[in-house]
Amino acid sequence: MKSFSALTFIAVAATLAGANPVEKRYSPSGIDVSAYQGNVNWGAAKNNGVTFAYIKATEGVSYTNPSFSSQYQGATNAGLIRGAYHFGHPNSGPGDAQARYFVSHGGGWSNDGITLPGALDIEYNPAKGGNACYGLGASSMVQWIQAFSNQYNSLTGRYPVLYTTTDWWKTCTGNNGGFGNNNPLWLAHHSSNLGPLPAGWEDVVIWQYAEKGSNPGDQNYFNGSDDDLQQFAASG
């Protein structure tokens, strides 16, 4: 894939005192949504500057977003570049099985110029009282993610984007540096600056900078120009 420097993002609060502005001529805006957002007004989002979207398709090996089809079709009809993401549950099935479930329920990729490669959302266990790393040690977690990644690549011809936080990656993979060559990084860091990256990556492809904003869902920037975004969708 093409390498995009992480320093190319526009800092959200660059005009604030003490902020360090990061200049970039382009930073396509995007959102990610799930069943929580329900019926999204995609036309309004596009008119408000959104150019791409990730839509939750699945979790584990049993859950599908009941709004996925309508959200995905709505984004398509609005002319957005869009893709699907899977919320990983490493404690409820092997990584390769979850990749197959994801692809069979909307998470595939096609070289049509408007479909983003599928993303694996891997973060702290949201279950109340659940183990933060789903009961896996660092080595087992790395193997689980690798199994998901390899299976997704085998099924689609693309490696999945990895959505995570630097803190989770350090805590649950031991800050493993082995994924940067194949897997684009979608970093969640809700701040006015990108912050430190996990080991193995020199840049990000997407930065989720806020959990809410002027558009539905989480707020994101793509690291590059509109042409770069189209190229990433088409071939990486």
C-alpha positions as a Python dict, from the first residue, in 0.01 Angstrom:
ca = {
    (1, 'M'): (0, 0, 0),
    (2, 'K'): (101, 360, -46),
    (3, 'S'): (266, 515, 257),
    (4, 'F'): (102, 827, 399),
    (5, 'S'): (288, 1022, 665),
    (6, 'A'): (102, 1055, 995),
    (7, 'L'): (218, 1416, 1010),
    (8, 'T'): (-7, 1507, 720),
    (9, 'F'): (-322, 1542, 927),
    (10, 'I'): (-484, 1872, 1006),
    (11, 'A'): (-479, 1911, 1384),
    (12, 'V'): (-833, 1967, 1502),
    (13, 'A'): (-741, 2235, 1750),
    (14, 'A'): (-441, 2387, 1579),
    (15, 'T'): (-557, 2738, 1654),
    (16, 'L'): (-565, 2681, 2028),
    (17, 'A'): (-289, 2818, 2246),
    (18, 'G'): (3, 2579, 2259),
    (19, 'A'): (-124, 2368, 1972),
    (20, 'N'): (114, 2249, 1704),
    (21, 'P'): (-55, 2293, 1366),
    (22, 'V'): (-4, 2011, 1121),
    (23, 'E'): (-51, 2141, 771),
    (24, 'K'): (-214, 1933, 501),
    (25, 'R'): (-399, 2047, 194),
    (26, 'Y'): (-635, 1753, 200),
    (27, 'S'): (-788, 1541, 474),
    (28, 'P'): (-1102, 1362, 356),
    (29, 'S'): (-1355, 1334, 637),
    (30, 'G'): (-1530, 1011, 725),
    (31, 'I'): (-1754, 849, 981),
    (32, 'D'): (-1804, 503, 1125),
    (33, 'V'): (-2146, 387, 1236),
    (34, 'S'): (-2320, 85, 1387),
    (35, 'A'): (-2674, -19, 1479),
    (36, 'Y'): (-2663, 253, 1744),
    (37, 'Q'): (-2693, 521, 1474),
    (38, 'G'): (-2987, 348, 1306),
    (39, 'N'): (-3125, 534, 1007),
    (40, 'V'): (-2845, 764, 891),
    (41, 'N'): (-2917, 1062, 665),
    (42, 'W'): (-2633, 989, 428),
    (43, 'G'): (-2716, 1269, 187),
    (44, 'A'): (-2693, 1524, 467),
    (45, 'A'): (-2365, 1372, 585),
    (46, 'K'): (-2220, 1398, 235),
    (47, 'N'): (-2335, 1758, 205),
    (48, 'N'): (-2160, 1821, 535),
    (49, 'G'): (-1827, 1700, 400),
    (50, 'V'): (-1826, 1325, 459),
    (51, 'T'): (-1655, 1135, 177),
    (52, 'F'): (-1610, 786, 326),
    (53, 'A'): (-1767, 560, 586),
    (54, 'Y'): (-1709, 237, 770),
    (55, 'I'): (-2021, 48, 874),
    (56, 'K'): (-2030, -222, 1139),
    (57, 'A'): (-2128, -556, 992),
    (58, 'T'): (-2055, -822, 1253),
    (59, 'E'): (-1921, -922, 1594),
    (60, 'G'): (-1773, -1255, 1691),
    (61, 'V'): (-1937, -1545, 1507),
    (62, 'S'): (-2304, -1478, 1581),
    (63, 'Y'): (-2393, -1107, 1570),
    (64, 'T'): (-2487, -907, 1261),
    (65, 'N'): (-2578, -539, 1264),
    (66, 'P'): (-2952, -529, 1186),
    (67, 'S'): (-2906, -190, 1019),
    (68, 'F'): (-2607, -293, 811),
    (69, 'S'): (-2781, -344, 478),
    (70, 'S'): (-2976, -19, 491),
    (71, 'Q'): (-2675, 179, 615),
    (72, 'Y'): (-2441, 31, 355),
    (73, 'Q'): (-2687, 86, 72),
    (74, 'G'): (-2759, 436, 194),
    (75, 'A'): (-2391, 524, 191),
    (76, 'T'): (-2362, 375, -156),
    (77, 'N'): (-2661, 570, -286),
    (78, 'A'): (-2513, 891, -149),
    (79, 'G'): (-2196, 832, -350),
    (80, 'L'): (-1964, 765, -57),
    (81, 'I'): (-1664, 535, -55),
    (82, 'R'): (-1761, 278, 205),
    (83, 'G'): (-1654, -41, 374),
    (84, 'A'): (-1748, -274, 657),
    (85, 'Y'): (-1591, -351, 992),
    (86, 'H'): (-1597, -644, 1231),
    (87, 'F'): (-1578, -612, 1609),
    (88, 'G'): (-1346, -889, 1716),
    (89, 'H'): (-1423, -1109, 2016),
    (90, 'P'): (-1112, -1324, 2057),
    (91, 'N'): (-1285, -1514, 2338),
    (92, 'S'): (-1575, -1633, 2125),
    (93, 'G'): (-1410, -1804, 1831),
    (94, 'P'): (-1084, -1835, 1637),
    (95, 'G'): (-962, -1544, 1428),
    (96, 'D'): (-998, -1727, 1097),
    (97, 'A'): (-1355, -1829, 1180),
    (98, 'Q'): (-1447, -1471, 1261),
    (99, 'A'): (-1292, -1350, 935),
    (100, 'R'): (-1504, -1600, 742),
    (101, 'Y'): (-1816, -1493, 930),
    (102, 'F'): (-1737, -1128, 855),
    (103, 'V'): (-1685, -1184, 483),
    (104, 'S'): (-2002, -1393, 452),
    (105, 'H'): (-2208, -1118, 616),
    (106, 'G'): (-2109, -810, 421),
    (107, 'G'): (-1741, -768, 502),
    (108, 'G'): (-1593, -859, 167),
    (109, 'W'): (-1397, -638, -71),
    (110, 'S'): (-1423, -583, -444),
    (111, 'N'): (-1204, -382, -677),
    (112, 'D'): (-1481, -145, -782),
    (113, 'G'): (-1318, 177, -662),
    (114, 'I'): (-1578, 248, -396),
    (115, 'T'): (-1526, -39, -150),
    (116, 'L'): (-1279, -2, 135),
    (117, 'P'): (-1102, -315, 260),
    (118, 'G'): (-1272, -465, 562),
    (119, 'A'): (-1154, -353, 905),
    (120, 'L'): (-1100, -550, 1225),
    (121, 'D'): (-1198, -348, 1530),
    (122, 'I'): (-979, -486, 1808),
    (123, 'E'): (-995, -301, 2140),
    (124, 'Y'): (-1064, -343, 2510),
    (125, 'N'): (-1336, -592, 2595),
    (126, 'P'): (-1659, -392, 2630),
    (127, 'A'): (-1826, -657, 2848),
    (128, 'K'): (-1885, -540, 3202),
    (129, 'G'): (-1635, -717, 3420),
    (130, 'G'): (-1476, -880, 3117),
    (131, 'N'): (-1103, -933, 3084),
    (132, 'A'): (-953, -641, 2893),
    (133, 'C'): (-760, -873, 2662),
    (134, 'Y'): (-1034, -1137, 2640),
    (135, 'G'): (-832, -1376, 2852),
    (136, 'L'): (-548, -1408, 2601),
    (137, 'G'): (-182, -1347, 2661),
    (138, 'A'): (14, -1129, 2421),
    (139, 'S'): (145, -1418, 2210),
    (140, 'S'): (-200, -1576, 2176),
    (141, 'M'): (-355, -1241, 2087),
    (142, 'V'): (-99, -1184, 1813),
    (143, 'Q'): (-173, -1530, 1674),
    (144, 'W'): (-548, -1458, 1684),
    (145, 'I'): (-512, -1130, 1493),
    (146, 'Q'): (-276, -1291, 1243),
    (147, 'A'): (-524, -1574, 1181),
    (148, 'F'): (-800, -1321, 1114),
    (149, 'S'): (-575, -1117, 887),
    (150, 'N'): (-448, -1412, 685),
    (151, 'Q'): (-794, -1559, 640),
    (152, 'Y'): (-937, -1225, 528),
    (153, 'N'): (-655, -1187, 279),
    (154, 'S'): (-711, -1537, 149),
    (155, 'L'): (-1082, -1468, 94),
    (156, 'T'): (-1060, -1117, -52),
    (157, 'G'): (-709, -1049, -176),
    (158, 'R'): (-668, -760, 67),
    (159, 'Y'): (-534, -747, 420),
    (160, 'P'): (-780, -598, 668),
    (161, 'V'): (-738, -255, 818),
    (162, 'L'): (-668, -282, 1192),
    (163, 'Y'): (-862, -42, 1415),
    (164, 'T'): (-717, -11, 1763),
    (165, 'T'): (-568, 219, 2022),
    (166, 'T'): (-201, 242, 2106),
    (167, 'D'): (-276, 165, 2469),
    (168, 'W'): (-468, -153, 2389),
    (169, 'W'): (-204, -266, 2142),
    (170, 'K'): (70, -225, 2400),
    (171, 'T'): (-132, -393, 2673),
    (172, 'C'): (-273, -687, 2482),
    (173, 'T'): (-17, -765, 2211),
    (174, 'G'): (296, -659, 2398),
    (175, 'N'): (330, -381, 2139),
    (176, 'N'): (396, -634, 1866),
    (177, 'G'): (560, -479, 1561),
    (178, 'G'): (477, -741, 1302),
    (179, 'F'): (165, -604, 1132),
    (180, 'G'): (279, -275, 983),
    (181, 'N'): (393, -416, 649),
    (182, 'N'): (56, -561, 554),
    (183, 'N'): (-222, -412, 765),
    (184, 'P'): (-320, -45, 730),
    (185, 'L'): (-365, 122, 1068),
    (186, 'W'): (-685, 297, 1175),
    (187, 'L'): (-594, 459, 1504),
    (188, 'A'): (-849, 572, 1760),
    (189, 'H'): (-714, 868, 1956),
    (190, 'H'): (-974, 1122, 2061),
    (191, 'S'): (-764, 1432, 2083),
    (192, 'S'): (-643, 1734, 1890),
    (193, 'N'): (-330, 1543, 1786),
    (194, 'L'): (-261, 1197, 1658),
    (195, 'G'): (-44, 1083, 1947),
    (196, 'P'): (207, 795, 1954),
    (197, 'L'): (163, 499, 1721),
    (198, 'P'): (179, 130, 1806),
    (199, 'A'): (499, -53, 1718),
    (200, 'G'): (538, -157, 1355),
    (201, 'W'): (362, 138, 1194),
    (202, 'E'): (525, 459, 1078),
    (203, 'D'): (196, 617, 979),
    (204, 'V'): (-179, 569, 982),
    (205, 'V'): (-433, 550, 705),
    (206, 'I'): (-727, 668, 917),
    (207, 'W'): (-738, 866, 1239),
    (208, 'Q'): (-1054, 849, 1451),
    (209, 'Y'): (-1019, 1179, 1633),
    (210, 'A'): (-1358, 1208, 1808),
    (211, 'E'): (-1651, 990, 1910),
    (212, 'K'): (-1904, 1255, 1814),
    (213, 'G'): (-1921, 1567, 1603),
    (214, 'S'): (-2118, 1738, 1330),
    (215, 'N'): (-2193, 1408, 1155),
    (216, 'P'): (-2337, 1077, 1283),
    (217, 'G'): (-2110, 828, 1455),
    (218, 'D'): (-1739, 855, 1522),
    (219, 'Q'): (-1541, 1122, 1336),
    (220, 'N'): (-1242, 1031, 1119),
    (221, 'Y'): (-983, 1172, 883),
    (222, 'F'): (-825, 982, 597),
    (223, 'N'): (-454, 1042, 569),
    (224, 'G'): (-415, 1174, 215),
    (225, 'S'): (-606, 1337, -67),
    (226, 'D'): (-936, 1242, -229),
    (227, 'D'): (-737, 1070, -505),
    (228, 'D'): (-539, 878, -244),
    (229, 'L'): (-864, 762, -83),
    (230, 'Q'): (-992, 634, -416),
    (231, 'Q'): (-664, 457, -483),
    (232, 'F'): (-672, 297, -139),
    (233, 'A'): (-1023, 167, -203),
    (234, 'A'): (-931, 34, -545),
    (235, 'S'): (-600, -135, -480),
    (236, 'G'): (-424, -11, -168),
}
